Amino acid sequence: YKKYGADYFNALELTAVKSALANVTGVISLGGGTLINIDRAEFSRSPAIFVYISVEQDTLFKRIMADGIPVFFDEENPRHAFDKIFAKREPIYKCYADIAVDNTHGTVENVANEIILRLKDFYIGGQ
Protein backbone atom coordinates (compact mmCIF):
# COMPACT_ATOMS: atom_id res chain seq x y z
CA TYR A 1 0.00 0.00 0.00
CA LYS A 2 2.72 2.40 0.99
CA LYS A 3 4.98 1.58 -1.97
CA TYR A 4 2.45 1.34 -4.83
CA GLY A 5 -0.60 3.19 -3.52
CA ALA A 6 -4.24 2.53 -2.82
CA ASP A 7 -5.34 1.65 -6.36
CA TYR A 8 -2.70 -1.04 -6.75
CA PHE A 9 -3.44 -2.49 -3.32
CA ASN A 10 -7.20 -2.48 -3.93
CA ALA A 11 -6.77 -4.26 -7.28
CA LEU A 12 -4.68 -7.00 -5.64
CA GLU A 13 -7.16 -7.34 -2.81
CA LEU A 14 -10.10 -7.56 -5.22
CA THR A 15 -8.39 -10.27 -7.28
CA ALA A 16 -7.66 -12.27 -4.13
CA VAL A 17 -11.22 -11.97 -2.84
CA LYS A 18 -12.75 -13.00 -6.17
CA SER A 19 -10.49 -16.03 -6.27
CA ALA A 20 -11.30 -16.91 -2.68
CA LEU A 21 -15.04 -16.60 -3.22
CA ALA A 22 -14.80 -18.88 -6.23
CA ASN A 23 -12.43 -21.49 -4.79
CA VAL A 24 -12.29 -21.54 -1.01
CA THR A 25 -14.54 -23.54 1.23
CA GLY A 26 -14.01 -22.22 4.70
CA VAL A 27 -13.40 -18.89 6.33
CA ILE A 28 -12.27 -15.85 4.40
CA SER A 29 -11.27 -12.83 6.45
CA LEU A 30 -11.80 -9.65 4.47
CA GLY A 31 -9.80 -6.48 4.79
CA GLY A 32 -11.64 -3.43 6.05
CA GLY A 33 -12.03 -1.83 2.64
CA THR A 34 -12.87 -4.94 0.66
CA LEU A 35 -16.62 -4.35 0.51
CA ILE A 36 -16.04 -0.79 -0.69
CA ASN A 37 -14.17 -2.00 -3.76
CA ILE A 38 -15.81 -5.30 -4.70
CA ASP A 39 -18.56 -5.60 -7.29
CA ARG A 40 -21.48 -5.83 -4.90
CA ALA A 41 -23.64 -7.86 -7.29
CA GLU A 42 -20.88 -10.43 -7.60
CA PHE A 43 -20.46 -10.60 -3.84
CA SER A 44 -24.22 -10.95 -3.34
CA ARG A 45 -24.32 -13.97 -5.66
CA SER A 46 -21.71 -15.73 -3.57
CA PRO A 47 -22.93 -18.49 -1.24
CA ALA A 48 -20.72 -16.96 1.46
CA ILE A 49 -22.14 -15.99 4.81
CA PHE A 50 -20.87 -12.60 5.86
CA VAL A 51 -20.12 -12.27 9.58
CA TYR A 52 -19.56 -8.70 10.69
CA ILE A 53 -17.53 -8.46 13.89
CA SER A 54 -18.33 -4.97 15.06
CA VAL A 55 -16.48 -2.86 17.60
CA GLU A 56 -17.57 0.41 19.17
CA GLN A 57 -15.96 3.27 17.26
CA ASP A 58 -13.74 4.72 20.01
CA THR A 59 -12.56 1.27 21.07
CA LEU A 60 -11.74 0.33 17.49
CA PHE A 61 -9.74 3.52 17.00
CA LYS A 62 -7.70 2.81 20.14
CA ARG A 63 -7.03 -0.77 19.03
CA ILE A 64 -5.89 0.34 15.59
CA MET A 65 -3.65 3.08 16.95
CA ALA A 66 -2.01 0.68 19.42
CA ASP A 67 -0.03 -0.63 16.42
CA GLY A 68 0.83 2.84 15.14
CA ILE A 69 -0.76 5.04 12.50
CA PRO A 70 -1.86 2.99 9.46
CA VAL A 71 -0.40 4.15 6.15
CA PHE A 72 -3.86 5.10 4.85
CA PHE A 73 -4.53 7.50 7.76
CA ASP A 74 -3.56 11.15 7.66
CA GLU A 75 -0.58 11.39 10.01
CA GLU A 76 -1.55 14.92 11.04
CA ASN A 77 -5.07 13.96 12.07
CA PRO A 78 -5.46 10.18 12.32
CA ARG A 79 -8.74 10.40 14.25
CA HIS A 80 -10.38 12.42 11.49
CA ALA A 81 -9.17 9.94 8.88
CA PHE A 82 -10.47 7.03 10.94
CA ASP A 83 -13.87 8.65 11.55
CA LYS A 84 -14.28 9.34 7.83
CA ILE A 85 -13.43 5.74 6.89
CA PHE A 86 -15.62 4.32 9.66
CA ALA A 87 -18.61 6.41 8.55
CA LYS A 88 -18.19 5.16 4.98
CA ARG A 89 -17.63 1.49 5.79
CA GLU A 90 -19.91 0.65 8.71
CA PRO A 91 -23.24 1.06 6.85
CA ILE A 92 -21.94 -1.23 4.11
CA TYR A 93 -20.81 -3.85 6.62
CA LYS A 94 -24.23 -3.75 8.26
CA CYS A 95 -25.96 -4.04 4.89
CA TYR A 96 -24.05 -7.19 3.94
CA ALA A 97 -23.99 -8.84 7.35
CA ASP A 98 -25.88 -12.08 7.59
CA ILE A 99 -24.66 -12.25 11.17
CA ALA A 100 -23.35 -9.41 13.33
CA VAL A 101 -21.41 -9.96 16.55
CA ASP A 102 -20.07 -7.24 18.81
CA ASN A 103 -16.44 -7.49 19.92
CA THR A 104 -16.14 -4.30 21.94
CA HIS A 105 -15.83 -5.99 25.33
CA GLY A 106 -15.77 -9.75 24.73
CA THR A 107 -12.83 -12.08 24.73
CA VAL A 108 -11.71 -13.78 21.54
CA GLU A 109 -13.13 -17.06 22.86
CA ASN A 110 -16.52 -15.52 23.70
CA VAL A 111 -16.83 -13.86 20.32
CA ALA A 112 -15.78 -17.05 18.50
CA ASN A 113 -18.34 -19.07 20.47
CA GLU A 114 -21.05 -16.54 19.70
CA ILE A 115 -20.22 -16.71 16.00
CA ILE A 116 -20.39 -20.51 16.09
CA LEU A 117 -23.79 -20.41 17.79
CA ARG A 118 -25.10 -17.81 15.36
CA LEU A 119 -23.85 -19.85 12.39
CA LYS A 120 -25.63 -22.92 13.75
CA ASP A 121 -28.82 -20.87 14.15
CA PHE A 122 -28.36 -19.49 10.65
CA TYR A 123 -28.11 -22.94 9.09
CA ILE A 124 -30.76 -24.58 11.25
CA GLY A 125 -33.13 -21.66 10.77
CA GLY A 126 -32.73 -21.99 7.01
CA GLN A 127 -31.97 -18.33 6.50
PDB file of C-alpha atoms in Angstrom:
ATOM      1  CA  TYR A   1       0.000   0.000   0.000  1.00  0.00           C
ATOM      2  CA  LYS A   2       2.716   2.403   0.989  1.00  0.00           C
ATOM      3  CA  LYS A   3       4.982   1.583  -1.969  1.00  0.00           C
ATOM      4  CA  TYR A   4       2.453   1.337  -4.830  1.00  0.00           C
ATOM      5  CA  GLY A   5      -0.596   3.193  -3.519  1.00  0.00           C
ATOM      6  CA  ALA A   6      -4.242   2.527  -2.820  1.00  0.00           C
ATOM      7  CA  ASP A   7      -5.340   1.649  -6.360  1.00  0.00           C
ATOM      8  CA  TYR A   8      -2.701  -1.045  -6.752  1.00  0.00           C
ATOM      9  CA  PHE A   9      -3.439  -2.487  -3.321  1.00  0.00           C
ATOM     10  CA  ASN A  10      -7.200  -2.480  -3.933  1.00  0.00           C
ATOM     11  CA  ALA A  11      -6.767  -4.255  -7.280  1.00  0.00           C
ATOM     12  CA  LEU A  12      -4.683  -6.998  -5.644  1.00  0.00           C
ATOM     13  CA  GLU A  13      -7.157  -7.343  -2.814  1.00  0.00           C
ATOM     14  CA  LEU A  14     -10.097  -7.557  -5.217  1.00  0.00           C
ATOM     15  CA  THR A  15      -8.390 -10.269  -7.275  1.00  0.00           C
ATOM     16  CA  ALA A  16      -7.656 -12.272  -4.128  1.00  0.00           C
ATOM     17  CA  VAL A  17     -11.223 -11.972  -2.836  1.00  0.00           C
ATOM     18  CA  LYS A  18     -12.753 -12.996  -6.168  1.00  0.00           C
ATOM     19  CA  SER A  19     -10.486 -16.026  -6.265  1.00  0.00           C
ATOM     20  CA  ALA A  20     -11.302 -16.912  -2.676  1.00  0.00           C
ATOM     21  CA  LEU A  21     -15.044 -16.600  -3.219  1.00  0.00           C
ATOM     22  CA  ALA A  22     -14.796 -18.881  -6.232  1.00  0.00           C
ATOM     23  CA  ASN A  23     -12.431 -21.485  -4.790  1.00  0.00           C
ATOM     24  CA  VAL A  24     -12.287 -21.537  -1.015  1.00  0.00           C
ATOM     25  CA  THR A  25     -14.538 -23.544   1.233  1.00  0.00           C
ATOM     26  CA  GLY A  26     -14.005 -22.222   4.704  1.00  0.00           C
ATOM     27  CA  VAL A  27     -13.404 -18.887   6.333  1.00  0.00           C
ATOM     28  CA  ILE A  28     -12.266 -15.846   4.397  1.00  0.00           C
ATOM     29  CA  SER A  29     -11.265 -12.828   6.450  1.00  0.00           C
ATOM     30  CA  LEU A  30     -11.801  -9.652   4.471  1.00  0.00           C
ATOM     31  CA  GLY A  31      -9.800  -6.480   4.788  1.00  0.00           C
ATOM     32  CA  GLY A  32     -11.637  -3.428   6.051  1.00  0.00           C
ATOM     33  CA  GLY A  33     -12.028  -1.825   2.641  1.00  0.00           C
ATOM     34  CA  THR A  34     -12.874  -4.941   0.658  1.00  0.00           C
ATOM     35  CA  LEU A  35     -16.622  -4.349   0.505  1.00  0.00           C
ATOM     36  CA  ILE A  36     -16.045  -0.794  -0.688  1.00  0.00           C
ATOM     37  CA  ASN A  37     -14.174  -1.998  -3.759  1.00  0.00           C
ATOM     38  CA  ILE A  38     -15.814  -5.295  -4.704  1.00  0.00           C
ATOM     39  CA  ASP A  39     -18.561  -5.598  -7.288  1.00  0.00           C
ATOM     40  CA  ARG A  40     -21.482  -5.833  -4.898  1.00  0.00           C
ATOM     41  CA  ALA A  41     -23.644  -7.857  -7.289  1.00  0.00           C
ATOM     42  CA  GLU A  42     -20.877 -10.431  -7.603  1.00  0.00           C
ATOM     43  CA  PHE A  43     -20.462 -10.596  -3.841  1.00  0.00           C
ATOM     44  CA  SER A  44     -24.219 -10.952  -3.337  1.00  0.00           C
ATOM     45  CA  ARG A  45     -24.320 -13.974  -5.663  1.00  0.00           C
ATOM     46  CA  SER A  46     -21.708 -15.730  -3.570  1.00  0.00           C
ATOM     47  CA  PRO A  47     -22.928 -18.489  -1.241  1.00  0.00           C
ATOM     48  CA  ALA A  48     -20.718 -16.965   1.459  1.00  0.00           C
ATOM     49  CA  ILE A  49     -22.142 -15.990   4.810  1.00  0.00           C
ATOM     50  CA  PHE A  50     -20.873 -12.596   5.855  1.00  0.00           C
ATOM     51  CA  VAL A  51     -20.123 -12.271   9.582  1.00  0.00           C
ATOM     52  CA  TYR A  52     -19.565  -8.698  10.689  1.00  0.00           C
ATOM     53  CA  ILE A  53     -17.533  -8.463  13.887  1.00  0.00           C
ATOM     54  CA  SER A  54     -18.328  -4.967  15.061  1.00  0.00           C
ATOM     55  CA  VAL A  55     -16.477  -2.861  17.603  1.00  0.00           C
ATOM     56  CA  GLU A  56     -17.572   0.414  19.170  1.00  0.00           C
ATOM     57  CA  GLN A  57     -15.960   3.273  17.263  1.00  0.00           C
ATOM     58  CA  ASP A  58     -13.743   4.721  20.006  1.00  0.00           C
ATOM     59  CA  THR A  59     -12.557   1.269  21.070  1.00  0.00           C
ATOM     60  CA  LEU A  60     -11.739   0.326  17.489  1.00  0.00           C
ATOM     61  CA  PHE A  61      -9.738   3.520  16.995  1.00  0.00           C
ATOM     62  CA  LYS A  62      -7.700   2.806  20.136  1.00  0.00           C
ATOM     63  CA  ARG A  63      -7.030  -0.766  19.025  1.00  0.00           C
ATOM     64  CA  ILE A  64      -5.888   0.337  15.586  1.00  0.00           C
ATOM     65  CA  MET A  65      -3.653   3.082  16.949  1.00  0.00           C
ATOM     66  CA  ALA A  66      -2.009   0.681  19.417  1.00  0.00           C
ATOM     67  CA  ASP A  67      -0.028  -0.629  16.423  1.00  0.00           C
ATOM     68  CA  GLY A  68       0.826   2.841  15.139  1.00  0.00           C
ATOM     69  CA  ILE A  69      -0.763   5.044  12.504  1.00  0.00           C
ATOM     70  CA  PRO A  70      -1.859   2.990   9.464  1.00  0.00           C
ATOM     71  CA  VAL A  71      -0.404   4.154   6.152  1.00  0.00           C
ATOM     72  CA  PHE A  72      -3.855   5.103   4.851  1.00  0.00           C
ATOM     73  CA  PHE A  73      -4.531   7.500   7.756  1.00  0.00           C
ATOM     74  CA  ASP A  74      -3.559  11.152   7.661  1.00  0.00           C
ATOM     75  CA  GLU A  75      -0.577  11.390  10.008  1.00  0.00           C
ATOM     76  CA  GLU A  76      -1.552  14.922  11.039  1.00  0.00           C
ATOM     77  CA  ASN A  77      -5.068  13.958  12.066  1.00  0.00           C
ATOM     78  CA  PRO A  78      -5.462  10.177  12.318  1.00  0.00           C
ATOM     79  CA  ARG A  79      -8.744  10.395  14.250  1.00  0.00           C
ATOM     80  CA  HIS A  80     -10.385  12.416  11.492  1.00  0.00           C
ATOM     81  CA  ALA A  81      -9.173   9.939   8.875  1.00  0.00           C
ATOM     82  CA  PHE A  82     -10.466   7.030  10.943  1.00  0.00           C
ATOM     83  CA  ASP A  83     -13.868   8.648  11.545  1.00  0.00           C
ATOM     84  CA  LYS A  84     -14.275   9.337   7.832  1.00  0.00           C
ATOM     85  CA  ILE A  85     -13.428   5.742   6.892  1.00  0.00           C
ATOM     86  CA  PHE A  86     -15.618   4.320   9.660  1.00  0.00           C
ATOM     87  CA  ALA A  87     -18.608   6.409   8.547  1.00  0.00           C
ATOM     88  CA  LYS A  88     -18.192   5.159   4.978  1.00  0.00           C
ATOM     89  CA  ARG A  89     -17.630   1.490   5.793  1.00  0.00           C
ATOM     90  CA  GLU A  90     -19.911   0.652   8.710  1.00  0.00           C
ATOM     91  CA  PRO A  91     -23.237   1.057   6.845  1.00  0.00           C
ATOM     92  CA  ILE A  92     -21.940  -1.226   4.106  1.00  0.00           C
ATOM     93  CA  TYR A  93     -20.814  -3.848   6.618  1.00  0.00           C
ATOM     94  CA  LYS A  94     -24.235  -3.752   8.258  1.00  0.00           C
ATOM     95  CA  CYS A  95     -25.956  -4.038   4.889  1.00  0.00           C
ATOM     96  CA  TYR A  96     -24.053  -7.192   3.938  1.00  0.00           C
ATOM     97  CA  ALA A  97     -23.986  -8.838   7.351  1.00  0.00           C
ATOM     98  CA  ASP A  98     -25.882 -12.083   7.589  1.00  0.00           C
ATOM     99  CA  ILE A  99     -24.664 -12.249  11.169  1.00  0.00           C
ATOM    100  CA  ALA A 100     -23.350  -9.405  13.332  1.00  0.00           C
ATOM    101  CA  VAL A 101     -21.408  -9.963  16.546  1.00  0.00           C
ATOM    102  CA  ASP A 102     -20.069  -7.240  18.810  1.00  0.00           C
ATOM    103  CA  ASN A 103     -16.438  -7.495  19.919  1.00  0.00           C
ATOM    104  CA  THR A 104     -16.142  -4.303  21.941  1.00  0.00           C
ATOM    105  CA  HIS A 105     -15.827  -5.986  25.327  1.00  0.00           C
ATOM    106  CA  GLY A 106     -15.770  -9.747  24.727  1.00  0.00           C
ATOM    107  CA  THR A 107     -12.831 -12.083  24.731  1.00  0.00           C
ATOM    108  CA  VAL A 108     -11.713 -13.785  21.536  1.00  0.00           C
ATOM    109  CA  GLU A 109     -13.129 -17.056  22.859  1.00  0.00           C
ATOM    110  CA  ASN A 110     -16.519 -15.523  23.703  1.00  0.00           C
ATOM    111  CA  VAL A 111     -16.825 -13.864  20.316  1.00  0.00           C
ATOM    112  CA  ALA A 112     -15.780 -17.049  18.500  1.00  0.00           C
ATOM    113  CA  ASN A 113     -18.337 -19.070  20.470  1.00  0.00           C
ATOM    114  CA  GLU A 114     -21.052 -16.545  19.703  1.00  0.00           C
ATOM    115  CA  ILE A 115     -20.216 -16.709  15.995  1.00  0.00           C
ATOM    116  CA  ILE A 116     -20.387 -20.507  16.088  1.00  0.00           C
ATOM    117  CA  LEU A 117     -23.793 -20.410  17.793  1.00  0.00           C
ATOM    118  CA  ARG A 118     -25.100 -17.811  15.363  1.00  0.00           C
ATOM    119  CA  LEU A 119     -23.855 -19.850  12.389  1.00  0.00           C
ATOM    120  CA  LYS A 120     -25.631 -22.923  13.749  1.00  0.00           C
ATOM    121  CA  ASP A 121     -28.823 -20.874  14.153  1.00  0.00           C
ATOM    122  CA  PHE A 122     -28.356 -19.488  10.650  1.00  0.00           C
ATOM    123  CA  TYR A 123     -28.112 -22.941   9.094  1.00  0.00           C
ATOM    124  CA  ILE A 124     -30.759 -24.582  11.254  1.00  0.00           C
ATOM    125  CA  GLY A 125     -33.127 -21.665  10.768  1.00  0.00           C
ATOM    126  CA  GLY A 126     -32.732 -21.991   7.010  1.00  0.00           C
ATOM    127  CA  GLN A 127     -31.968 -18.331   6.502  1.00  0.00           C
TER     128      GLN A 127
END
